[in-house]
Coordinates of C-alpha atoms in Angstrom, one line a residue:
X10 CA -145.3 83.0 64.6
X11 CA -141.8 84.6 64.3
X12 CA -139.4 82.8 61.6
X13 CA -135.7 82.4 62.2
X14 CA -133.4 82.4 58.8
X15 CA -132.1 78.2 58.5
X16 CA -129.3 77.4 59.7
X17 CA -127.0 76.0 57.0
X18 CA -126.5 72.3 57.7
X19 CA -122.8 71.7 58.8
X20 CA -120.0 69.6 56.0
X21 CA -119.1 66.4 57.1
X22 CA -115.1 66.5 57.6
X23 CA -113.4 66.3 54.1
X24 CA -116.8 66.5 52.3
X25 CA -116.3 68.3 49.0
X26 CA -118.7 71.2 48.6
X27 CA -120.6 72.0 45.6
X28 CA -118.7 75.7 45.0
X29 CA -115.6 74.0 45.2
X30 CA -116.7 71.5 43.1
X31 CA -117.7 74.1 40.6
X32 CA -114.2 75.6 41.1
X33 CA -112.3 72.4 39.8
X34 CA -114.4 71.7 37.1
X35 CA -112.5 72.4 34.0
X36 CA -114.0 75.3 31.6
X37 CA -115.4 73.6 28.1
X38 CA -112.4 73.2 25.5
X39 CA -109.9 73.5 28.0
X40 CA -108.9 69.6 27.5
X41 CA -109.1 70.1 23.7
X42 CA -107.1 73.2 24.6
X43 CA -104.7 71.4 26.5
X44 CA -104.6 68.2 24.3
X45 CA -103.8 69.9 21.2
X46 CA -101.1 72.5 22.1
X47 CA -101.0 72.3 26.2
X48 CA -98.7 69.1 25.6
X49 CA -96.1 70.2 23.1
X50 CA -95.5 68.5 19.4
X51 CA -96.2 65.2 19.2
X52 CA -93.3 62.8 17.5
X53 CA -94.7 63.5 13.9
X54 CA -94.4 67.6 14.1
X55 CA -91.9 68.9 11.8
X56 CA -88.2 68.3 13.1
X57 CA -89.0 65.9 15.1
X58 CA -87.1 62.6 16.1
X59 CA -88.6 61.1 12.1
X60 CA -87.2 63.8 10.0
X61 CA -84.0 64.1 11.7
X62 CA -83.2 60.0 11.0
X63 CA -85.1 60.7 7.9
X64 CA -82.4 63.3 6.8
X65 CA -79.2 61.3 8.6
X66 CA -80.3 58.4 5.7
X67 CA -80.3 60.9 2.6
X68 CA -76.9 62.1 3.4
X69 CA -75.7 58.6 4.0
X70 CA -77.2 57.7 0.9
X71 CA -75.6 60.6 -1.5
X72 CA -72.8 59.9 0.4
X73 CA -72.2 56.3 -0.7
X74 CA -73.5 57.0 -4.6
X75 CA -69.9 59.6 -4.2
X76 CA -68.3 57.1 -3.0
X77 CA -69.5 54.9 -6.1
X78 CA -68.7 57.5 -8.9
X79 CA -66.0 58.1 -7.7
X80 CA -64.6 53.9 -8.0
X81 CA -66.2 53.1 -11.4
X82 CA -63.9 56.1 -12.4
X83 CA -61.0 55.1 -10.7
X84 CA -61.5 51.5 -12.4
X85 CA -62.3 53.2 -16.2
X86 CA -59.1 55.0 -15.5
X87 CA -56.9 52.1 -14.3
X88 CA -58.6 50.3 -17.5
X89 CA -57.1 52.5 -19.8
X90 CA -53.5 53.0 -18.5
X91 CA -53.4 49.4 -18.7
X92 CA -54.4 49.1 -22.1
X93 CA -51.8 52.0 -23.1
X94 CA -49.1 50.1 -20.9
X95 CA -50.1 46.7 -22.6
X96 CA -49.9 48.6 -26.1
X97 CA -46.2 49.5 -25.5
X98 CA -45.2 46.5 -24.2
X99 CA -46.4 44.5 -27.4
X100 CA -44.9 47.7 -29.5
X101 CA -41.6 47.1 -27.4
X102 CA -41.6 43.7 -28.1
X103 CA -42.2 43.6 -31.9
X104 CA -39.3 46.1 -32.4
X105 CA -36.8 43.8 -30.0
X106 CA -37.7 40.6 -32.4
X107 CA -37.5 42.3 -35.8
X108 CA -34.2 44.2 -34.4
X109 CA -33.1 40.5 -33.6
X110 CA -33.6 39.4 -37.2
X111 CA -31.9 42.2 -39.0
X112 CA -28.4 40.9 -39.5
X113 CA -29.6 38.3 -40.7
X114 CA -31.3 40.8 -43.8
X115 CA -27.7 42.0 -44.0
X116 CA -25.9 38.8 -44.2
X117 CA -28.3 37.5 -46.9
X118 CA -28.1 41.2 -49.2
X119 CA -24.2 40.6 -48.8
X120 CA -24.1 37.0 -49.6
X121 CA -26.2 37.7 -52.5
X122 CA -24.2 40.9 -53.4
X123 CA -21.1 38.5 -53.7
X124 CA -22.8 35.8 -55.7
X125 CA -21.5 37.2 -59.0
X126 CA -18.4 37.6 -58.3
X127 CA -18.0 33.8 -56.3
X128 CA -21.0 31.8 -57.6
X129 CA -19.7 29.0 -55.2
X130 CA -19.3 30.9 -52.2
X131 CA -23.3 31.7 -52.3
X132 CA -24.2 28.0 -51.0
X133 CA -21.8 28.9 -47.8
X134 CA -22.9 31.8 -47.5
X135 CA -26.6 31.1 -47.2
X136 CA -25.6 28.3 -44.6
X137 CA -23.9 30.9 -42.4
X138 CA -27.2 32.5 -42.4
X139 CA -29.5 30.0 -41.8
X140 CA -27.4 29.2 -38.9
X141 CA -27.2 32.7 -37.3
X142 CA -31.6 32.3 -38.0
X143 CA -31.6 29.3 -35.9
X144 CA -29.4 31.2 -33.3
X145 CA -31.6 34.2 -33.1
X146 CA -34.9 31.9 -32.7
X147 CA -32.7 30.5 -29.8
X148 CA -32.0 33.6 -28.0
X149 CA -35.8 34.5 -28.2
X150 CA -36.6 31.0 -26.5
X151 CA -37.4 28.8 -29.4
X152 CA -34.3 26.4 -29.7
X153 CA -34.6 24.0 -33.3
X154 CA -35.8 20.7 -32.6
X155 CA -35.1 18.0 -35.2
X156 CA -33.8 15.1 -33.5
X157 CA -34.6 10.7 -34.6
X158 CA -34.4 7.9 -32.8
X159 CA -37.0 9.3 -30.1
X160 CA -40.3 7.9 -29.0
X161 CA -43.0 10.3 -31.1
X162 CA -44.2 12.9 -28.7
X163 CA -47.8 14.3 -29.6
X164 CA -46.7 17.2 -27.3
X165 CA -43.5 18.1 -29.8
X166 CA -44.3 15.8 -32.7
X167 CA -46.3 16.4 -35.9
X168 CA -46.8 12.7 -37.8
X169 CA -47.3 13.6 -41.2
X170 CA -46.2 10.2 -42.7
X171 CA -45.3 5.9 -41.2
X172 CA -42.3 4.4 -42.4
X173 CA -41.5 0.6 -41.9
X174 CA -38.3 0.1 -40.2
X175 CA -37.5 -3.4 -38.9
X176 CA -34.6 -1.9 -37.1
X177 CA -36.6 0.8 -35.3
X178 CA -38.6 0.0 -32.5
X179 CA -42.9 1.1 -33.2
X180 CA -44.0 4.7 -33.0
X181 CA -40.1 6.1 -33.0
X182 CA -39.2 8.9 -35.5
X183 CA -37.3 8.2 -38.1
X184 CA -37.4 10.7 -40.3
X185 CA -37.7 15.0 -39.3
X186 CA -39.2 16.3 -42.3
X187 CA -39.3 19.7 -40.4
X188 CA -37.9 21.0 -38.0
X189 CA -39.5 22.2 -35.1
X190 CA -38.6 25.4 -32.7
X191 CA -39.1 25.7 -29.1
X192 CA -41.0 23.2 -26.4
X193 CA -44.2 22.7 -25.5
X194 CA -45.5 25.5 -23.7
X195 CA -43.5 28.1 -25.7
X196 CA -43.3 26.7 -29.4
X197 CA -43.3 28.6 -32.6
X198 CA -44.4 24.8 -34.0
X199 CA -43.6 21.0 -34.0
X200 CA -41.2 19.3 -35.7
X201 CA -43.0 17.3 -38.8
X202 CA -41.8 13.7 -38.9
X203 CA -42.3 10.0 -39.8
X204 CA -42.7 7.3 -37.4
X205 CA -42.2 3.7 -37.7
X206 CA -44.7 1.1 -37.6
X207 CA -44.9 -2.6 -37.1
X208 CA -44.4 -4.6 -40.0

């Protein structure tokens, strides 16, 4: 009995072979290969798309605490110039006034350098001075206020006493028992006076 060598049976069209099916199977670790460095840095590795924004925000950050620093100066700075200006201007101010009431020092040292001489002359003397006062407390804004026969103000009146006065009508002054300077808003004081009441 002779034997022939088989005859390999013939592939189907298309039909994937076993070889070839060996040949595309992928070696072992190759997808662990491929998976862990085949694909690149994920978007965790360093300098990524994270560390970038991550960085963008410090800056931003330091920037604006500059930014901050750098006004609380400014305002500690403008703080102080206008406590210096405010200084001067109260400074300026004082000397004006007391410059205002230094004839009137003079006036008084030469009316009382003359009282020996013209005892009688002192009374107009002192007079003259207490009216160039008044005018100085007018230049500064405080005019003298004394006047009766107005309704009491509480705004520019000071009641320190009631006087019956049939022929004044109730709660009128009658009586300045000090004078006053300025109005209200910008007085030095009231003026002190008596009212009348109902009998």
């Amino acid at each position: 009995m002779s034997t022939q060598p088989q005859q390999p049976e013939p592939v189907p069209e298309g039909a994937v072979t076993e070889q070839e099916q060996e040949q595309d199977l992928p070696a072992p670790g190759a997808a662990e290969a491929r998976g862990t460095g085949g694909e690149g840095p994920g978007p965790d590795a360093a300098g990524g798309p994270a560390d970038t924004e991550s960085g963008e925000q410090a800056a931003a950050l330091a920037e604006l605490d500059d930014r901050w620093r750098r006004a609380l100066a400014d305002l500690e700075n403008l703080r102080k110039r206008h406590s210096r200006e405010l200084e001067r201007e109260r400074a300026a101010e004082r000397a004006r006034t007391a410059s205002a009431l230094l004839p009137v020092i003079d006036n008084l040292e030469l009316a009382l350098s003359h009282a020996e001489a013209d005892p009688g002359s002192i009374v107009e003397g002192v007079k003259a001075i207490r009216d160039q006062a008044v005018n100085t407390l007018a230049q500064l804004g405080y005019e003298r206020r004394g006047e009766t026969g107005v309704p009491f103000d509480p705004a520019r009146h000071e009641v320190l006493g009631v006087i019956e006065d049939p022929e004044a009508e109730p709660g009128t002054v009658v009586q300045v028992l000090r004078p006053g300077y300025g109005d209200p808003g910008n007085q030095l004081r009231p003026v002190a006076v008596a009212v009348a009441k109902r009998e």
